[in-house]
Structures are given as structure tokens and as C-alpha cells.
Short mmCIF file of C-alpha atoms in Angstrom, two decimals:
data_model
loop_
_atom_site.label_atom_id
_atom_site.label_comp_id
_atom_site.label_asym_id
_atom_site.label_seq_id
_atom_site.Cartn_x
_atom_site.Cartn_y
_atom_site.Cartn_z
CA MET J 1 7.72 7.17 -4.00
CA ARG J 2 8.02 6.26 -0.31
CA ARG J 3 6.09 3.45 0.75
CA GLU J 4 3.56 5.31 3.17
CA THR J 5 2.38 7.36 -0.36
CA ALA J 6 2.50 4.38 -2.44
CA VAL J 7 -0.22 2.91 0.62
CA ILE J 8 -2.22 6.09 0.58
CA VAL J 9 -2.28 6.63 -3.54
CA LEU J 10 -3.33 2.82 -3.54
CA LEU J 11 -6.06 3.21 -0.87
CA ILE J 12 -7.64 6.34 -2.70
CA SER J 13 -7.33 4.31 -6.11
CA ALA J 14 -9.41 1.34 -4.49
CA VAL J 15 -11.77 3.93 -3.29
CA LEU J 16 -12.14 6.11 -6.35
CA VAL J 17 -12.02 3.66 -9.49
CA PRO J 18 -15.09 1.44 -8.43
CA MET J 19 -16.87 4.57 -7.81
CA TRP J 20 -15.97 6.07 -11.37
CA PHE J 21 -16.98 3.11 -12.94
CA VAL J 22 -20.14 2.63 -11.03
CA ALA J 23 -20.97 6.51 -11.96
CA LEU J 24 -20.45 5.79 -15.43
CA ALA J 25 -22.59 2.80 -15.81
CA SER J 26 -25.41 4.32 -13.79
CA GLY J 27 -26.21 6.64 -16.86
CA GLY J 28 -29.29 8.98 -16.01
CA HIS J 29 -29.81 12.74 -17.01
CA ALA J 30 -28.41 15.60 -15.21
CA GLY J 31 -32.00 16.64 -15.19
CA GLY J 32 -31.60 20.21 -16.22
CA GLU J 33 -32.12 21.75 -19.92
CA GLU J 34 -29.43 23.35 -21.87
CA ILE J 35 -30.60 27.29 -22.25
CA ALA J 36 -29.16 28.59 -25.76
CA LEU J 37 -27.89 31.78 -25.37
CA GLN J 38 -27.58 33.61 -28.85
CA PRO J 39 -26.17 36.94 -28.78
CA ALA J 40 -27.95 39.88 -30.76
CA PRO J 41 -26.70 40.32 -34.51
CA ASN J 42 -23.51 42.99 -34.94
CA SER J 43 -23.17 42.49 -31.41
CA SER J 44 -19.26 41.84 -29.56
CA LEU J 45 -20.76 40.09 -26.56
CA ASN J 46 -20.13 36.66 -26.52
CA PRO J 47 -21.90 34.96 -23.06
CA THR J 48 -21.07 31.92 -24.24
CA GLY J 49 -17.43 32.44 -25.31
CA TYR J 50 -14.66 29.85 -24.01
CA PHE J 51 -11.45 28.62 -25.01
CA ILE J 52 -11.40 25.18 -23.70
CA ASP J 53 -13.95 22.50 -24.90
CA ALA J 54 -16.10 21.29 -21.60
CA PRO J 55 -19.39 19.16 -21.73
CA THR J 56 -22.56 21.23 -20.99
CA GLU J 57 -23.78 18.84 -19.00
CA ILE J 58 -22.46 16.29 -16.23
CA ASN J 59 -23.98 13.05 -14.66
CA VAL J 60 -24.42 13.86 -10.86
CA ASN J 61 -22.72 10.68 -10.34
CA VAL J 62 -19.85 11.22 -11.85
CA ALA J 63 -19.67 14.91 -10.81
CA GLY J 64 -19.54 13.12 -7.33
CA VAL J 65 -16.47 11.37 -8.24
CA VAL J 66 -15.00 14.67 -9.65
CA THR J 67 -15.48 16.12 -6.60
CA TRP J 68 -13.75 13.71 -4.36
CA LEU J 69 -10.73 14.05 -6.94
CA GLY J 70 -10.99 17.62 -6.48
CA LEU J 71 -10.46 17.62 -2.79
CA PHE J 72 -8.00 14.68 -3.00
CA GLY J 73 -6.06 16.66 -5.16
CA LEU J 74 -6.16 19.86 -3.15
CA PHE J 75 -5.06 17.85 -0.08
CA GLY J 76 -2.31 17.06 -2.03
CA VAL J 77 -0.95 20.47 -2.85
CA LEU J 78 -1.47 21.86 0.68
CA PHE J 79 0.84 18.59 1.75
CA ALA J 80 3.27 19.27 -0.99
CA SER J 81 3.52 22.83 -0.11
CA ILE J 82 4.23 22.34 3.53
CA ARG J 83 6.80 19.78 2.58
CA PHE J 84 8.38 22.39 0.35
CA ALA J 85 8.51 25.00 3.15
CA HIS J 86 9.78 22.72 6.00
CA ARG J 87 12.95 21.63 2.91
CA VAL J 88 13.71 25.11 2.06
CA GLY J 89 12.90 27.00 4.91
CA ARG J 90 14.62 24.40 7.27
CA SER J 91 18.04 23.60 5.30
CA GLY J 92 20.89 23.37 7.16
CA GLU J 93 21.70 23.11 10.96
CA PRO J 94 19.45 24.55 13.28
CA ILE J 95 20.51 27.14 15.79
CA GLU J 96 20.47 25.81 19.51
CA PRO J 97 19.43 28.30 22.28
CA THR J 98 21.11 26.00 24.66
CA ASP J 99 24.60 27.04 23.12
CA GLY J 100 24.02 30.51 24.56
CA THR J 101 23.51 32.04 21.51
CA ASP J 102 21.31 35.20 21.79
CA LEU J 103 18.31 34.84 19.20
CA ASP J 104 16.77 37.83 20.58
CA LEU J 105 13.57 36.24 20.17
CA PRO J 106 10.02 37.52 21.87
CA ASP J 107 9.32 37.17 25.40
CA TYR J 108 6.18 35.34 24.92
CA LEU J 109 7.86 32.66 23.01
CA GLU J 110 9.81 31.11 26.69
CA SER J 111 8.25 31.06 29.79
CA GLU J 112 8.78 28.78 32.67
CA TYR J 113 7.10 25.68 30.71
CA ARG J 114 7.82 26.49 27.24
CA SER J 115 11.12 27.19 25.57
CA VAL J 116 12.70 27.28 22.24
CA VAL J 117 14.55 24.16 21.03
CA ALA J 118 15.49 24.91 17.03
CA TYR J 119 15.74 28.02 15.20
CA TRP J 120 15.87 28.49 11.63
CA PRO J 121 17.02 32.16 10.43
CA ALA J 122 15.15 33.18 7.54
CA LYS J 123 17.17 33.10 4.51
CA ALA J 124 15.88 36.28 2.56
CA ASN J 125 18.16 35.84 -0.41
CA LEU J 126 17.88 37.19 -4.13
CA THR J 127 16.10 33.70 -5.06
CA GLY J 128 13.42 34.46 -2.22
CA VAL J 129 13.17 38.06 -3.55
CA TRP J 130 13.10 36.77 -7.57
CA LEU J 131 10.22 34.34 -6.63
CA VAL J 132 7.90 36.73 -4.27
CA GLY J 133 8.40 39.33 -6.48
CA GLY J 134 7.14 37.53 -9.49
CA PHE J 135 4.44 35.61 -7.89
CA THR J 136 3.31 39.30 -6.49
CA PHE J 137 3.46 40.60 -10.41
CA ALA J 138 1.43 37.41 -11.41
CA THR J 139 -1.20 38.08 -8.71
CA VAL J 140 -1.67 42.03 -10.04
CA VAL J 141 -1.74 40.90 -13.40
CA PHE J 142 -4.35 38.37 -12.94
CA ALA J 143 -6.08 40.75 -10.43
CA ALA J 144 -6.62 42.97 -13.16
CA LEU J 145 -7.76 40.62 -15.98
CA PHE J 146 -10.43 39.44 -13.29
CA ALA J 147 -11.60 42.47 -12.83
CA GLY J 148 -11.40 43.55 -16.23
CA GLU J 149 -13.98 40.24 -16.58
CA VAL J 150 -16.09 41.09 -13.83
CA PHE J 151 -16.66 45.14 -14.52
CA GLY J 152 -16.96 43.87 -18.69
CA ALA J 153 -20.53 43.27 -20.17
CA ALA J 154 -19.60 39.34 -20.98
CA ARG J 155 -19.88 36.97 -18.29
CA HIS J 156 -18.00 33.83 -20.06
CA GLN J 157 -15.30 31.04 -19.51
CA PHE J 158 -12.28 33.21 -18.93
CA LEU J 159 -13.62 34.84 -15.40
CA GLY J 160 -13.31 31.47 -13.45
CA PHE J 161 -9.72 30.81 -15.32
CA TYR J 162 -8.76 34.40 -14.52
CA GLY J 163 -10.31 34.05 -10.88
CA ALA J 164 -8.47 30.32 -10.17
CA LEU J 165 -5.15 31.70 -11.37
CA LEU J 166 -5.74 34.61 -9.15
CA CYS J 167 -5.80 32.67 -5.79
CA VAL J 168 -3.01 30.27 -6.68
CA SER J 169 -0.46 33.46 -7.65
CA LEU J 170 -1.53 34.83 -4.32
CA ALA J 171 -1.47 31.53 -2.34
CA GLU J 172 2.32 31.06 -4.27
CA THR J 173 3.34 34.37 -3.22
CA VAL J 174 2.12 34.01 0.52
CA LEU J 175 3.60 30.47 0.62
CA LEU J 176 7.23 31.53 -0.38
CA TYR J 177 7.21 34.65 1.61
CA TYR J 178 6.85 32.39 4.56
CA THR J 179 9.26 30.24 3.39
CA TYR J 180 12.14 32.62 2.53
CA PHE J 181 11.53 35.94 4.61
CA ILE J 182 10.20 34.24 8.22
CA PRO J 183 12.32 32.26 10.80
CA SER J 184 11.12 28.62 11.60
CA ILE J 185 11.17 27.82 15.40
CA ASP J 186 10.22 24.49 17.37
CA VAL J 187 8.84 24.94 20.29
CA ALA J 188 9.07 22.46 23.47
CA GLU J 189 6.12 22.73 26.04
CA GLU J 190 5.80 20.78 29.33
CA ARG J 191 2.41 19.17 29.61
CA ASP J 192 0.58 17.66 32.92
CA HIS J 193 -1.18 15.09 31.11
#
């Protein structure tokens, strides 16, 4: 682990750990009442059906800490995705246009004050095809499952589960397409300030 990453983790922990214990010690009631849903006899509908045990109510202070953890986790995933795209998409030595190589780039990329300084061509290899194809297939499957839940008669925990997996698989498809099938370019621009 790099020193900068360790410092960031320590700072986040120094903020969240005391908040977590204060939230647990504060106690209190969520303020709502649990409503028991009873399915009709001889009915296959189960609106409270679930596959993971989850609390039926949560302290508002604990919910705040969990929200912060979720936001930090999302930031970490975004950072890791950018690092992956740069590490894989920019592997190898870049092509420098100053060598005289014709990259056949669009005209708007270069002007009197702007020029391309490094160019990594798209890999477009079989690994990228398998990864993008696999996540595209997963996206279609989770979209079908999500639609089945939406148009079904019951609404329960699977709705959010399938929706989350649909969003994750779609995001991974876009990330992998960007990494393997789009060239990466560094552009330098003159500024007067």
C-alpha cells in the first residue's frame, strides 16, 4: 500500500470510528413503526420475501455513518476504475507524433496552441472482446430479471438486488469498452495564465 493511500485510510478511519461509536451509544428510536404485511391465504404473493437477513429498523445516527461509508466506498471504486483504465489502456510505450508518425487524428485535436504529445492505440484484442461480451450478457440478464420484478405482482428485496447488479454490470461494460476499444491521448495546450 502506498504511503498516500495509507494516510487517506487513516484519516477516514479517524473520522468514522468515533462517529460510529457515538452513533451506537446515542441509542434512540428510528421514529417509525413496523407495519406487518400479511399475505392473503392461498396466495403466492410474498411482498416481504427476502434472501438476506436485514434489520427492519435502524438508528438515524447509524444510518448517517453507513451513508458516509457508502460514499467513501463509491469514491474508492471510481478511483480504482480510473487506475485500471490507465494501467491497462496505457500499457506500453506511447506513440509520440513528434516522431513524424501520421496518427490520422481529427483536426480539432490540434491547433496553433494545442498539440497531441502522446498516443496509445486501442488494444482491441480478444481479451477485451470476451470481457465486454461477458458483461454485456450479464447486463441483459439482470435487466430481464429486474423487468420481471418490476412487472410482477410482488415487490420485495430482489428488486433492489437486481437493479444494483444491472447498474454495476452496465458500468463495467462501459469501463471495459473504454479501456480496450478507445485510444488514449495526452494533449498539451498553451495557456496565457
